[in-house]
Amino acid sequence: MINKKNALRAVLIALFSAPALHVHAQNQWTYDFNNGFLPIESGGPALKPLGQAGQIIKEQIPGSDYLSRSIYVFEKNSGLQFNNAETKGFLNKSFTVEIYFKLDELDSWKRVLDFKNRKSDYGTYIYNGKLNFYDFAVSEKAPVRAKQYVHYVYSRDHETKIIKMYINGLSKVEFKDPGTEGVLDADQVLNLFQDDLIAGNESSAGTVALVRIYDRVMTPVFVRRSYQTIAKNFKEPVAKKEEPKEDPKPVEEKPEPTRNRNLAIVTGRVYDSRNLKPVNDAEVHVRKSANDSLVAHTKTVDGVYNVELPPHETYRITAQADGFQSKSVVVSTNNRFEEIKALMNMVPETHSTPLSTLYFSQGTEVLEDSALTDLDSIVTYFQRRQDLRLVLKGHTDNTGSFEKNLELSNKRVETVKAYLIGKGILADRIEASGYGSAQPKLMNQTELTKKSNRRVEVWAEQIKR
């Protein structure tokens, strides 16, 4: 008769130890939760629960009548932490992280590994079933499903900076780390599953059955064999189709918001660089980089904004908020229906850069439609900020004589000033000066650079009391 305890022990050893029997124990730490948060190997650091404390429970092994395994069940935006400082730098050179887990939700971005202790949005995610290292690499569709266990491996070579990610034994992502985004920072902790403080709402509740951390890069053959051992011993059940119930009562469902599949969506967050808190009610303008035309205007809600944009274009996204300097980022939409993250950290205002720049056609002082939209936002801003005054600086390119350009630059600032006064800004709060072609933004070598010089800059200045 089979001794059930011995059988269980044999299966667990086969699952969690077989691929590594020929390596030294001090080169890895294995957490199977049979010893709580301590590793199987002696002397290793305990994992630390993050966020809301989860539970270590017993789960029946699929395909077995009596065998079970220990698992850690965690809530949304929670997870585990490996403290590298307690290991005297175990992960400071080449390393590999192997995890056997499942997530309850896989819509959009779901955090897997965080190397910067929640201070950065960079790191690894599962993004709509794709492996992702934000924002440097993304895989094709991978065999990742919600509420189904998956074998996940991440490695980084210290010498070459090559990062590799695997799912179920197959290599899905390989790229060179552009810096040190894929290694631990000064805090020396590796976080699993809990999201950072930058973007937010990019995590899922889930279950983890194994965490193993190596102080070297594991070969593709090793990764494949490790997965095959797990898949052989722990087969996941196939979900059975439910029989239809008799006389089902109709349930009124609210339709999900639909997205235009021909457009890309930019999901952004604007936050205070000093404390990582969201900046609410920030004005967000989106312009095409090619011609500076305004294509979208929105405001942040709890620091978050969303805009849908045509693909295959490059855009400049600018955020403005009371008490902060304006901030811009450039994004490119490469595909239809893709989702792009655009984060902007705002710093306290110093009035050292213009709030807005209005561009003009050659030889004219007429305001364009896009400039009117910008000016309306400027009016709203200065109506709130009674402690500031406006400084308008007019410029031209070098076409024509200096005298005519000086006259044209003054006409341009007077046109802007008249528009602002017409919208309710008091004249004594506005200072306007024209500089002609004397202060070009770029060299007047091409039509494109000349266009950048045909401008009026809107500056803010503190009112002296």
mmCIF file of C-alpha atoms in Angstrom, residues 2 32 38 60 78 80 109-110 150 179 188 201 206 212 219 227 235 255 324-325 360 385 393-394 401 408 438:
data_model
loop_
_atom_site.group_PDB
_atom_site.id
_atom_site.type_symbol
_atom_site.label_atom_id
_atom_site.label_comp_id
_atom_site.label_asym_id
_atom_site.label_seq_id
_atom_site.Cartn_x
_atom_site.Cartn_y
_atom_site.Cartn_z
ATOM 1 C CA ILE A 2 1.352 3.448 -0.956
ATOM 2 C CA ASP A 32 7.080 26.236 -2.172
ATOM 3 C CA LEU A 38 11.016 30.454 4.241
ATOM 4 C CA GLN A 60 -5.503 19.594 -4.163
ATOM 5 C CA SER A 78 -0.592 42.716 -3.008
ATOM 6 C CA LEU A 80 5.543 39.126 -2.144
ATOM 7 C CA TRP A 109 -1.504 45.619 -17.673
ATOM 8 C CA LYS A 110 -0.849 43.248 -14.767
ATOM 9 C CA VAL A 150 1.561 29.498 -15.896
ATOM 10 C CA GLY A 179 20.373 50.804 -18.792
ATOM 11 C CA GLN A 188 17.628 46.018 -2.924
ATOM 12 C CA ASN A 201 -4.515 49.872 -11.070
ATOM 13 C CA GLY A 206 -3.878 35.614 -7.785
ATOM 14 C CA ARG A 212 12.658 30.072 -7.226
ATOM 15 C CA THR A 219 19.777 28.124 -20.106
ATOM 16 C CA TYR A 227 8.500 23.524 -17.143
ATOM 17 C CA LYS A 235 -1.656 18.836 -14.822
ATOM 18 C CA PRO A 255 -22.935 46.992 -22.139
ATOM 19 C CA PHE A 324 3.408 73.013 -11.770
ATOM 20 C CA GLN A 325 5.550 73.569 -14.807
ATOM 21 C CA PHE A 360 1.657 81.796 -37.073
ATOM 22 C CA ARG A 385 -4.299 82.228 -10.832
ATOM 23 C CA LYS A 393 6.876 87.585 -26.384
ATOM 24 C CA GLY A 394 6.481 87.837 -30.158
ATOM 25 C CA SER A 401 13.866 93.153 -43.320
ATOM 26 C CA LEU A 408 5.090 91.995 -37.393
ATOM 27 C CA ALA A 438 16.414 88.536 -33.108
#
